[in-house]
Tab-separated table of N, CA and C in Angstrom:
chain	number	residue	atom	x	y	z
A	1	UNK	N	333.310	110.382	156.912
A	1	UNK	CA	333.275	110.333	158.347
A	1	UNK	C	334.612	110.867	158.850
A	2	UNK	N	334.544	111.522	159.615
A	2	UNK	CA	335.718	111.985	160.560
A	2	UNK	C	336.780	111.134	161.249
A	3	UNK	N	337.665	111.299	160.847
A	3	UNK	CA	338.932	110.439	161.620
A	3	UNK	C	338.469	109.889	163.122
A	4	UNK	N	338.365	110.966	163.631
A	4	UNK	CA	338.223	110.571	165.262
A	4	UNK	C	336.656	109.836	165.202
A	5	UNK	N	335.563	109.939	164.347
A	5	UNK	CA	334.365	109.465	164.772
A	5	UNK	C	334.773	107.724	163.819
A	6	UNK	N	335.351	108.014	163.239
A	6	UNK	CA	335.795	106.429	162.130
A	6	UNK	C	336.956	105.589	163.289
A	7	UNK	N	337.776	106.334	163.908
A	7	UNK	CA	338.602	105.332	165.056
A	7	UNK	C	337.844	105.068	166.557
A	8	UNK	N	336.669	105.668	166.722
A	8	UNK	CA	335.624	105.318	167.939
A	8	UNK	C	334.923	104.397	167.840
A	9	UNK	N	334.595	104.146	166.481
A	9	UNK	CA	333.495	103.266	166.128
A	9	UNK	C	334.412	101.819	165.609
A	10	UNK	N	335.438	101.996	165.044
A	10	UNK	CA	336.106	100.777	165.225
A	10	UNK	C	336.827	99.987	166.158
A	11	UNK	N	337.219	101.048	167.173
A	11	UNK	CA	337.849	100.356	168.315
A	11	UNK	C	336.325	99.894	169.096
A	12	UNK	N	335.400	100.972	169.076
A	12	UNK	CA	334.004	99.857	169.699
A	12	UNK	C	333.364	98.958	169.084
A	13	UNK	N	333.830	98.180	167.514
A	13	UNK	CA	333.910	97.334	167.042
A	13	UNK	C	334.327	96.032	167.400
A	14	UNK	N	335.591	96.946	167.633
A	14	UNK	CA	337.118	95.282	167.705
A	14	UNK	C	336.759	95.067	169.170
A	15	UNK	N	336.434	96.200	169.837
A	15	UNK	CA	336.026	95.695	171.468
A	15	UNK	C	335.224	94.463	171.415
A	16	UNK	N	334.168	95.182	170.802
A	16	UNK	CA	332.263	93.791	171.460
A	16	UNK	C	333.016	93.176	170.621
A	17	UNK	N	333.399	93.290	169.471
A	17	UNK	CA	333.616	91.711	168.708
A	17	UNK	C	334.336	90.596	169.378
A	18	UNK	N	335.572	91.409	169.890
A	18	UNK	CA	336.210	90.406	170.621
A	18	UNK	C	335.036	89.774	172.372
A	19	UNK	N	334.344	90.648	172.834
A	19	UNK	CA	333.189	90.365	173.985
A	19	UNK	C	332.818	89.067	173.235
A	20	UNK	N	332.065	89.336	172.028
A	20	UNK	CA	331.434	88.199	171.744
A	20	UNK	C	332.063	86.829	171.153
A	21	UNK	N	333.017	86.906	170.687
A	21	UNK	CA	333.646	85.722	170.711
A	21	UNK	C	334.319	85.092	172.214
A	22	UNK	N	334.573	85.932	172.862
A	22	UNK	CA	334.587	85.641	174.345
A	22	UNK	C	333.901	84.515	174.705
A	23	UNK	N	332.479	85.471	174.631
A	23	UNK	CA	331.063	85.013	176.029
A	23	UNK	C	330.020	84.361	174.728
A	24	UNK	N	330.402	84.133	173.878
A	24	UNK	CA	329.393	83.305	172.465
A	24	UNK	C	328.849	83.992	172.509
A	25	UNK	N	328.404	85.087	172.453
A	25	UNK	CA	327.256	86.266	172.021
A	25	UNK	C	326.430	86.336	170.822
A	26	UNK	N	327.475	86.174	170.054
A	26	UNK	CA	327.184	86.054	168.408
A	26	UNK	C	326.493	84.870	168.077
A	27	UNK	N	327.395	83.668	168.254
A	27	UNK	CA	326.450	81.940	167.930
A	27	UNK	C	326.655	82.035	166.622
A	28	UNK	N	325.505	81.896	166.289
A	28	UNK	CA	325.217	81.404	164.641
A	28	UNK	C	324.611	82.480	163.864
A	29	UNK	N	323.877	83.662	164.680
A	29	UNK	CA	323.193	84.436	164.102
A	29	UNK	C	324.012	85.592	163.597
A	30	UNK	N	324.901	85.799	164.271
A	30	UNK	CA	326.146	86.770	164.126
A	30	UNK	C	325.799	88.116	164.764
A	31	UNK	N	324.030	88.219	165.493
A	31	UNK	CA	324.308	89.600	165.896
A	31	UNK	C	324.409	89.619	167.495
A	32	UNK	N	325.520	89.658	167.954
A	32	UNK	CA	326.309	89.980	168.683
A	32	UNK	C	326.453	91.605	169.237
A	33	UNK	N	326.990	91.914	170.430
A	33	UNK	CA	327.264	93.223	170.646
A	33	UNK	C	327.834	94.026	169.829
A	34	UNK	N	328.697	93.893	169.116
A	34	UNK	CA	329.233	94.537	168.076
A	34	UNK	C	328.316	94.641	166.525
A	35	UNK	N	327.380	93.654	166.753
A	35	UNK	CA	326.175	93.720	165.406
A	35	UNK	C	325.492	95.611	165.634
A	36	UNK	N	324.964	95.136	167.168
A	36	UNK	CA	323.908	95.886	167.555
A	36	UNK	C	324.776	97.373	167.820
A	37	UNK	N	325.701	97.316	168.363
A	37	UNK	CA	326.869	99.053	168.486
A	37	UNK	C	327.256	99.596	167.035
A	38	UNK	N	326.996	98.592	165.882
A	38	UNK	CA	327.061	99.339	164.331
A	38	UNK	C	325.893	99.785	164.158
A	39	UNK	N	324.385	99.125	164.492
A	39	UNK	CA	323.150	99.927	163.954
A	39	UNK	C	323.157	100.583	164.448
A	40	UNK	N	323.256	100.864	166.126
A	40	UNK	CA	323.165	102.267	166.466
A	40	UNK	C	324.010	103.281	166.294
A	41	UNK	N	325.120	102.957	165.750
A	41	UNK	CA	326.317	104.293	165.474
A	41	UNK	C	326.170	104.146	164.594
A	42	UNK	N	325.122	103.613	163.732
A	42	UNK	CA	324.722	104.000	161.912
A	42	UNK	C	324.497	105.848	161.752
A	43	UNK	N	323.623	106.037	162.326
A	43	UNK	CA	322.873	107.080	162.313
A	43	UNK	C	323.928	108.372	162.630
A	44	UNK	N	324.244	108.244	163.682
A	44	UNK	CA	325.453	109.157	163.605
A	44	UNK	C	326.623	109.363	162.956
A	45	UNK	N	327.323	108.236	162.123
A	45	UNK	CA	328.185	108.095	161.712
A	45	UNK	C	327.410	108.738	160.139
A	46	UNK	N	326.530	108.608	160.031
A	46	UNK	CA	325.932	109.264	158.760
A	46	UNK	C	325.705	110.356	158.588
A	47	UNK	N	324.926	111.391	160.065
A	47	UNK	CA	325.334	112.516	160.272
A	47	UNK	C	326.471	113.190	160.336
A	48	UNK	N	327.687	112.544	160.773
A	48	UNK	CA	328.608	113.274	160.372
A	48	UNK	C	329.398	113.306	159.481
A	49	UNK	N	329.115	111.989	158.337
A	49	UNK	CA	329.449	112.403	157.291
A	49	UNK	C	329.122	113.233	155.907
A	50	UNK	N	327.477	113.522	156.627
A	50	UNK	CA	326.397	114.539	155.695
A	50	UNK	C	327.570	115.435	156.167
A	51	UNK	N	327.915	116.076	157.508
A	51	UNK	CA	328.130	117.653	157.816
A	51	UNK	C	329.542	117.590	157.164
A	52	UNK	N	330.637	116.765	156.953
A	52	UNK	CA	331.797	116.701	156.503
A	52	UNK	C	331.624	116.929	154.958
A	53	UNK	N	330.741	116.176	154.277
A	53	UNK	CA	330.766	116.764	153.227
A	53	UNK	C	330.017	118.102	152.820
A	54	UNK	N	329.190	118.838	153.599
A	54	UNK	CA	328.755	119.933	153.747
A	54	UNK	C	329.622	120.988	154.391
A	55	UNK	N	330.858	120.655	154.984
A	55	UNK	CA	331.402	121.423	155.193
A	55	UNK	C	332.870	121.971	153.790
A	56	UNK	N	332.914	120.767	153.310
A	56	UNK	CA	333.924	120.479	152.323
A	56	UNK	C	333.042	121.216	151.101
A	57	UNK	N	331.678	122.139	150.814
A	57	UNK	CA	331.013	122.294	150.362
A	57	UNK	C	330.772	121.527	149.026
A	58	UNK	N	330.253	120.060	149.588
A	58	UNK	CA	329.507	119.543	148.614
A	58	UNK	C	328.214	118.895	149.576
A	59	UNK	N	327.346	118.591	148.239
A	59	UNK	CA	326.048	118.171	149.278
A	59	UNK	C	325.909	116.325	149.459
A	60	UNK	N	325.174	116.658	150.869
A	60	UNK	CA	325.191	115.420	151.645
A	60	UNK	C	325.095	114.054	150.683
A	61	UNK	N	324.113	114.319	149.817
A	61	UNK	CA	323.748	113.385	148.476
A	61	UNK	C	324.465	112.407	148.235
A	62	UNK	N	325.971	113.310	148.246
A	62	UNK	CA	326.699	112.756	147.532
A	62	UNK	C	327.540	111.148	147.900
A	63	UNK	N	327.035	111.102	149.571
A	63	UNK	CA	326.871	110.195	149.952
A	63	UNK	C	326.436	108.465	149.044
A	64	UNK	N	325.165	108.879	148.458
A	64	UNK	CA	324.191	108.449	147.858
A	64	UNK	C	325.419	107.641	146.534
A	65	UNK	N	326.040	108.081	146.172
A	65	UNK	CA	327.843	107.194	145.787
A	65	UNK	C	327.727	105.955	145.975
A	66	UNK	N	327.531	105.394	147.263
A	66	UNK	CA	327.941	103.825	147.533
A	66	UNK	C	326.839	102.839	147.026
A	67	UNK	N	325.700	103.678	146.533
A	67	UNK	CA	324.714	102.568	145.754
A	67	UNK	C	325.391	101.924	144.628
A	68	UNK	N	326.895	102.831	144.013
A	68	UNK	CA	326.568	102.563	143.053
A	68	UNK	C	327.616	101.038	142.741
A	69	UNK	N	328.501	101.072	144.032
A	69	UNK	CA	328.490	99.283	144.530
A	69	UNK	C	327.832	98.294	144.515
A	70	UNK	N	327.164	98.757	144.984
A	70	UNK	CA	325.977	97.630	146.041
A	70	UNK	C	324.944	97.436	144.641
A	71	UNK	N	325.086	98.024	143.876
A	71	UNK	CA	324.144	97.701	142.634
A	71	UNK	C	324.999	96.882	142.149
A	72	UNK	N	326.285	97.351	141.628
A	72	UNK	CA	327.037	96.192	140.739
A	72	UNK	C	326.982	95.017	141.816
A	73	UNK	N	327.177	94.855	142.789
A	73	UNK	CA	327.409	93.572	143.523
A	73	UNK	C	326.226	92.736	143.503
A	74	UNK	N	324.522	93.671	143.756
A	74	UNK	CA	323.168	92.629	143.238
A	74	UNK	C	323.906	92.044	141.859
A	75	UNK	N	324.187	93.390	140.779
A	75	UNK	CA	324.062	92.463	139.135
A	75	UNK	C	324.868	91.405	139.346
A	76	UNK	N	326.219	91.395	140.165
A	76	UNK	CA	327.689	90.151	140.273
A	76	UNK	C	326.373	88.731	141.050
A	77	UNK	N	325.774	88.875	141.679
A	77	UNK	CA	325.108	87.896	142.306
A	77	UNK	C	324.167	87.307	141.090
A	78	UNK	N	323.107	88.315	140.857
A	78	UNK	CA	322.222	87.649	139.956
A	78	UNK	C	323.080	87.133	138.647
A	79	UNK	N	323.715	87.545	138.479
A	79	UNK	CA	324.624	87.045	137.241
A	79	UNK	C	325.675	85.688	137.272
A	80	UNK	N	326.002	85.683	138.582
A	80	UNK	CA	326.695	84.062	139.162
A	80	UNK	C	325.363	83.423	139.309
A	81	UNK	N	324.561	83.650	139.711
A	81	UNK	CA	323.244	82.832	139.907
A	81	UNK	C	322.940	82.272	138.724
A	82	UNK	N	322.767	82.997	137.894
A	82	UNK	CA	322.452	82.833	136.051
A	82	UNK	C	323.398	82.018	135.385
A	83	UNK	N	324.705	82.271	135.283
A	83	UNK	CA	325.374	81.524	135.109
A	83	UNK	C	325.772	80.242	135.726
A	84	UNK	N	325.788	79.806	136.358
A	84	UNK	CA	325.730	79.160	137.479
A	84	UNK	C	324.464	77.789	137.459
A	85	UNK	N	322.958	78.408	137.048
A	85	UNK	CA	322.310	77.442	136.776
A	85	UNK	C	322.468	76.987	135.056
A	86	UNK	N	323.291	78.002	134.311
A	86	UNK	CA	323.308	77.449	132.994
A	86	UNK	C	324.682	76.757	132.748
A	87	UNK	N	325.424	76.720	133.666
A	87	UNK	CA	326.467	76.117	133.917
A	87	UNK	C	326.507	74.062	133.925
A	88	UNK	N	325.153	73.946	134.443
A	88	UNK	CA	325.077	72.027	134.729
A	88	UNK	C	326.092	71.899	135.362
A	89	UNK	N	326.918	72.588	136.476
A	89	UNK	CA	326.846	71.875	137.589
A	89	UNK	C	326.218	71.573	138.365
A	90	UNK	N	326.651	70.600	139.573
A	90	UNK	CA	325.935	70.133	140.733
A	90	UNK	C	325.313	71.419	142.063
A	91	UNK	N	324.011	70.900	142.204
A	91	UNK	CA	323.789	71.966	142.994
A	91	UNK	C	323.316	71.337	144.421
A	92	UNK	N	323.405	70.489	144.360
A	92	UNK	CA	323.535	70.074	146.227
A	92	UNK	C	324.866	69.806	146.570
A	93	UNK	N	324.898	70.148	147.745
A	93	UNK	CA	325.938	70.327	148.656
A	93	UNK	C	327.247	69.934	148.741
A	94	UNK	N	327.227	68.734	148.242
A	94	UNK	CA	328.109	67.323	148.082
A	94	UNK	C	328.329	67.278	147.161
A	95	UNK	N	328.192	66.767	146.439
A	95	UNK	CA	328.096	66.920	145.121
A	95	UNK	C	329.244	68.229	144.098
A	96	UNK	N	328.750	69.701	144.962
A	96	UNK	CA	329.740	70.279	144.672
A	96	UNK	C	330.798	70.971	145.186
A	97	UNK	N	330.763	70.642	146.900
A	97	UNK	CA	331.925	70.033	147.570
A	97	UNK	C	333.257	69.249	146.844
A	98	UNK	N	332.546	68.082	146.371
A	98	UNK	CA	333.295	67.112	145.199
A	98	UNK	C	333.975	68.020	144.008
A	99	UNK	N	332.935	68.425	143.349
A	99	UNK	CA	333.841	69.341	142.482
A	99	UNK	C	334.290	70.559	142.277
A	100	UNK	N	334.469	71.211	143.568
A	100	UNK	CA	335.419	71.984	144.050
A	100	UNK	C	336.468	71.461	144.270
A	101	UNK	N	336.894	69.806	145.238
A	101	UNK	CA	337.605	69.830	145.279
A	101	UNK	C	338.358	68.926	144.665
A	102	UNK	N	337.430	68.318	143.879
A	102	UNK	CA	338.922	68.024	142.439
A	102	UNK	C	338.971	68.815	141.465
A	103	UNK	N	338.695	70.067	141.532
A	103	UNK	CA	338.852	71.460	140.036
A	103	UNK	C	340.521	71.916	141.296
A	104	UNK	N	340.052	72.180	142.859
A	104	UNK	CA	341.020	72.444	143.654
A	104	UNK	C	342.806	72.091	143.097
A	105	UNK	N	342.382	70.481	143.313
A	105	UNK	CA	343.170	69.345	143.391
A	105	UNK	C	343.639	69.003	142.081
A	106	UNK	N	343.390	69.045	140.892
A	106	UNK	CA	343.685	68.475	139.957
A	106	UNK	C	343.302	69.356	138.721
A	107	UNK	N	342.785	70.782	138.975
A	107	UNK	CA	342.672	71.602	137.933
A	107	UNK	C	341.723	70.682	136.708
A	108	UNK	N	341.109	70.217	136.973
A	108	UNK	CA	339.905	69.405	135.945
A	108	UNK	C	338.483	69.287	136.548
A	109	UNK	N	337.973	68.542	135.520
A	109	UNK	CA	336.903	68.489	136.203
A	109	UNK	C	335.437	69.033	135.869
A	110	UNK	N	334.469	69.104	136.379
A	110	UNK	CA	333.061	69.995	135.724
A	110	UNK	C	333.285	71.602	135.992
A	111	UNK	N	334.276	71.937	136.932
A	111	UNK	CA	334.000	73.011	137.181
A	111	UNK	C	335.099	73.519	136.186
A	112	UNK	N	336.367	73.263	136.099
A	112	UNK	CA	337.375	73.449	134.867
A	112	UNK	C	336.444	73.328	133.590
A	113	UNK	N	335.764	72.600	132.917
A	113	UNK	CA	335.089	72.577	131.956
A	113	UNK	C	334.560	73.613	132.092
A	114	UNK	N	333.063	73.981	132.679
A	114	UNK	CA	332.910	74.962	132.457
A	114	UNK	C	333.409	76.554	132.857
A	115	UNK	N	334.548	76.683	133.274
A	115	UNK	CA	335.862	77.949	133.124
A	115	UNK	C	336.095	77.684	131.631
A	116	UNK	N	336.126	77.017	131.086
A	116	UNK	CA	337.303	77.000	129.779
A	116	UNK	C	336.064	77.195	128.464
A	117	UNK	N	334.532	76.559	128.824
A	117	UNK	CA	333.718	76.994	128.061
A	117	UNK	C	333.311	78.488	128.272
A	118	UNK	N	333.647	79.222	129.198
A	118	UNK	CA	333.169	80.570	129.315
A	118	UNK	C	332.022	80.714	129.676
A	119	UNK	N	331.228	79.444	130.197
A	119	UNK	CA	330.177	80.158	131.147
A	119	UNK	C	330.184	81.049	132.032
A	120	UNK	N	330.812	80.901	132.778
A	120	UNK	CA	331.075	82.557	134.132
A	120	UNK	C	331.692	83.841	133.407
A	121	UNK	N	331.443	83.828	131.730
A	121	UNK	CA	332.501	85.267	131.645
A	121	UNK	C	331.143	86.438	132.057
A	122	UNK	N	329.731	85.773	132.006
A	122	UNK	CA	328.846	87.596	132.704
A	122	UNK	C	329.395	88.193	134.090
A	123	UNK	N	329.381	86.620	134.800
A	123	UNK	CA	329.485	87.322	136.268
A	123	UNK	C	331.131	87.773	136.416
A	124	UNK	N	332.431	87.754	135.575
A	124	UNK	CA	333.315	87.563	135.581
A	124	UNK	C	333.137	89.339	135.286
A	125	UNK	N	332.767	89.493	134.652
A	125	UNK	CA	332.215	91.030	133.911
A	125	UNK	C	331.972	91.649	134.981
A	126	UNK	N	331.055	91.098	135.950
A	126	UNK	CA	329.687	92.104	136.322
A	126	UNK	C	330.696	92.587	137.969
A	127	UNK	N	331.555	91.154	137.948
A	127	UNK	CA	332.458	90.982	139.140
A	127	UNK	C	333.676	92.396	139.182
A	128	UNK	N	333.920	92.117	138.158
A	128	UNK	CA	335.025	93.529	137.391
A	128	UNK	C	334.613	94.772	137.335
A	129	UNK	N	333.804	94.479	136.943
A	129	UNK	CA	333.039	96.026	137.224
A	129	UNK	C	332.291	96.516	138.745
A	130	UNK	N	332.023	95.908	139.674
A	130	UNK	CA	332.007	95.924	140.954
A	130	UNK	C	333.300	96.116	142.044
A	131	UNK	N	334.306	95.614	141.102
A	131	UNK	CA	335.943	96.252	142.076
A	131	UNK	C	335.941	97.123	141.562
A	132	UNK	N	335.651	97.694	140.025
A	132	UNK	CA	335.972	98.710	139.768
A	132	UNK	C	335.469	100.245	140.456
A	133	UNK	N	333.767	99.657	140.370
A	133	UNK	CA	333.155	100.777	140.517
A	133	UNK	C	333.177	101.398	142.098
A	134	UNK	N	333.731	100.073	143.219
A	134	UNK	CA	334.100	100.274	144.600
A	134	UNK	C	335.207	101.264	144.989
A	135	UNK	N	336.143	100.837	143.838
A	135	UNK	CA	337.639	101.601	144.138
A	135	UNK	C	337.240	102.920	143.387
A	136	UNK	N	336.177	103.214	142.286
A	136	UNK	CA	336.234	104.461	142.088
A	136	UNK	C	335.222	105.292	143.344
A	137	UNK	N	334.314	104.940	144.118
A	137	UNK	CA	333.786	105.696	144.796
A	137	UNK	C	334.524	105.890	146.144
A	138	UNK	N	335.446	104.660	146.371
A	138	UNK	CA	336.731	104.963	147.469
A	138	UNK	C	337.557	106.233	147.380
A	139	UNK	N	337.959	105.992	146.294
A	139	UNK	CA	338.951	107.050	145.713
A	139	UNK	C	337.811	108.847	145.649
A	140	UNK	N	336.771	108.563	145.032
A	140	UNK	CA	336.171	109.892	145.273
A	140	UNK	C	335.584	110.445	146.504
A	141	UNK	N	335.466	109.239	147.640
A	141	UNK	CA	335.582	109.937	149.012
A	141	UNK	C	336.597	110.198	149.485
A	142	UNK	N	338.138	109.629	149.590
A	142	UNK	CA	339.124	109.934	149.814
A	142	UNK	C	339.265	111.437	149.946
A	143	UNK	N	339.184	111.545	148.249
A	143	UNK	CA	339.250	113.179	147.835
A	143	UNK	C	338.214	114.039	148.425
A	144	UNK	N	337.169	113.964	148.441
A	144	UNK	CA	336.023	114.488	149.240
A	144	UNK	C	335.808	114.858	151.034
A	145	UNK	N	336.511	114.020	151.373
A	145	UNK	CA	336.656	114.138	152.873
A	145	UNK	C	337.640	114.905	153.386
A	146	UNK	N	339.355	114.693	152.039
A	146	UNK	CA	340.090	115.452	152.485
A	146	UNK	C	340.235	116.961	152.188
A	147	UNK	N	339.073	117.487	151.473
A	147	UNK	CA	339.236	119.131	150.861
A	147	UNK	C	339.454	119.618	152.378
A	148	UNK	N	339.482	121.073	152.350
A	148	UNK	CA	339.533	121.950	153.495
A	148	UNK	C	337.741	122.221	153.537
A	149	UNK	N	337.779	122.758	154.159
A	149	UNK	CA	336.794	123.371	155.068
A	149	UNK	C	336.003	124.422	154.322
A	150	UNK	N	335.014	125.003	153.520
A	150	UNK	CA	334.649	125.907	152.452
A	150	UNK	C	333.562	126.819	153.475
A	151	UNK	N	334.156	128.099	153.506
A	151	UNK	CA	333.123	129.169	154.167
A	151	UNK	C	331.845	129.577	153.098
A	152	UNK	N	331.040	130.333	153.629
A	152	UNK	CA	330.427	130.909	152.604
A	152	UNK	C	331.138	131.609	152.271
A	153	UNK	N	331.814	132.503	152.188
A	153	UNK	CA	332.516	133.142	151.506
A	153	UNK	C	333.039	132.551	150.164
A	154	UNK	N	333.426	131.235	150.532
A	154	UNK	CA	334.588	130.710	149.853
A	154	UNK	C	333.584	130.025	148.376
A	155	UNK	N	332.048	130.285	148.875
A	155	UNK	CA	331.287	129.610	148.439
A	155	UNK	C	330.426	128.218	148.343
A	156	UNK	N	330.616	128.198	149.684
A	156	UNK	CA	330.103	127.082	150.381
A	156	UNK	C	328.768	127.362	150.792
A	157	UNK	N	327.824	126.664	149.451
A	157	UNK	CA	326.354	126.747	149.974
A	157	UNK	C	325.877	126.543	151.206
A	158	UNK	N	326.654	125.188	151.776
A	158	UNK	CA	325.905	124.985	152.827
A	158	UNK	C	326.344	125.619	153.966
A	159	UNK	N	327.291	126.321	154.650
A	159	UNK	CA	327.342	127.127	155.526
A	159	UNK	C	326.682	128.034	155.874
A	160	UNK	N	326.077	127.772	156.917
A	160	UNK	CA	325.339	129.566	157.016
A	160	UNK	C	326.142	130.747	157.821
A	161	UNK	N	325.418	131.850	158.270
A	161	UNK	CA	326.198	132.713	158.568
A	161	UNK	C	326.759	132.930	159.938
A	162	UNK	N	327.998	133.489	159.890
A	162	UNK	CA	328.877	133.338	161.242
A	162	UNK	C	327.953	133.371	162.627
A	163	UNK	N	328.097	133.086	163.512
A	163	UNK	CA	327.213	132.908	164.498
A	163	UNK	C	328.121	134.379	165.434
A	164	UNK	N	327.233	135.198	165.911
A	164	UNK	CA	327.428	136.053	166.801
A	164	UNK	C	329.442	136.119	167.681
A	165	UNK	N	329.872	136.931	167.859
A	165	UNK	CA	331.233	136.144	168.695
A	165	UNK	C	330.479	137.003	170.600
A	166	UNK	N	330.819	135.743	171.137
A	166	UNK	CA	329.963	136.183	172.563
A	166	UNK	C	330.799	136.274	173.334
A	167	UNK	N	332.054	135.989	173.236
A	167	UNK	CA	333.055	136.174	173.726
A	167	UNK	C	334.116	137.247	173.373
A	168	UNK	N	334.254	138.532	174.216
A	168	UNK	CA	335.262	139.751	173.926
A	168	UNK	C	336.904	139.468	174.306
A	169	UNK	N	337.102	138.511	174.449
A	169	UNK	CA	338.551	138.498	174.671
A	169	UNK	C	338.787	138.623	176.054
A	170	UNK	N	337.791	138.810	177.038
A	170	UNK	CA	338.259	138.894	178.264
A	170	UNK	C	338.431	140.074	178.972
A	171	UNK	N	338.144	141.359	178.551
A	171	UNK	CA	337.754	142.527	178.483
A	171	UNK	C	336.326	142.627	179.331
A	172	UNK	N	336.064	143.244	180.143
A	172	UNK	CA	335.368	143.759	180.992
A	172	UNK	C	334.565	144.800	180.484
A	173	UNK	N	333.426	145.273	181.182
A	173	UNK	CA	332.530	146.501	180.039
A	173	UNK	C	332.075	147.334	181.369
């Protein structure tokens, strides 16, 4: 996404967000003015990052990158989930309130037990590999957004050809 279209959409972020903590907008559900000004600047903000990377001549696709987060982060979930019920801790509310906060407080406890038996080392894995795989698709848009500009010439598939110049410089005929 473009500098100027990435600082429009966040300052009309921090705006409604702050509206809705204002005027309670949000509540409990969380979608608030600032919910509803991200779905609709979804679409555009996606278009112009198809044409940015089409201009940088690579294809829009490549977008298609951030699944590969959002996948490790399902496996980090289903995998705390998994672990988690093979764990025998407490699973109502209270219960593990409690032992949060004496693992907190006193570094012991059911939840220290199972840290030291290595139940959480999948999701500990799956967790690691989800920062990882975030900061590598960060880092390859970084680079991607900042190339120059690729003509066809330069070999930039997706450019097409120069558009007419309709303007003579100001010259009279």
């Amino acid at each position: 996404m473009c500098r100027c279209c990435w600082l429009f959409t966040t300052l009309v972020g921090l705006v409604l967000d702050q509206v809705d903590q204002i005027s309670g907008l949000g509540g409990d559900t969380g979608m608030g003015l600032s919910s509803i000004a991200s779905l609709v600047l979804f679409l555009p903000n996606l278009s112009v990052t198809f044409r940015r990377l089409h201009d940088a001549g690579f294809s829009g696709w490549l977008y298609a990158l951030n699944l590969v987060p959002a996948a490790a982060a399902v496996w980090f979930i289903l995998s705390f989930i998994n672990d988690f019920q093979a764990s025998g801790l407490p699973a109502d509310g209270d219960s593990l309130a409690a032992a949060i906060d004496e693992f907190l407080s006193t570094q012991s406890g059911p939840i220290y037990e199972a840290l030291v038996a290595g139940v959480f080392n999948n999701s500990a894995t799956s967790f690691i590999s989800m920062l990882l795989s975030a900061l590598a698709v960060s880092v390859a848009f970084i680079i991607f957004y900042t190339r120059p500009t690729k003509t066809a010439e330069q070999g930039n598939n997706y450019a097409g050809a120069t558009a007419p110049q309709l303007y003579d410089g100001g010259t009279t005929s």
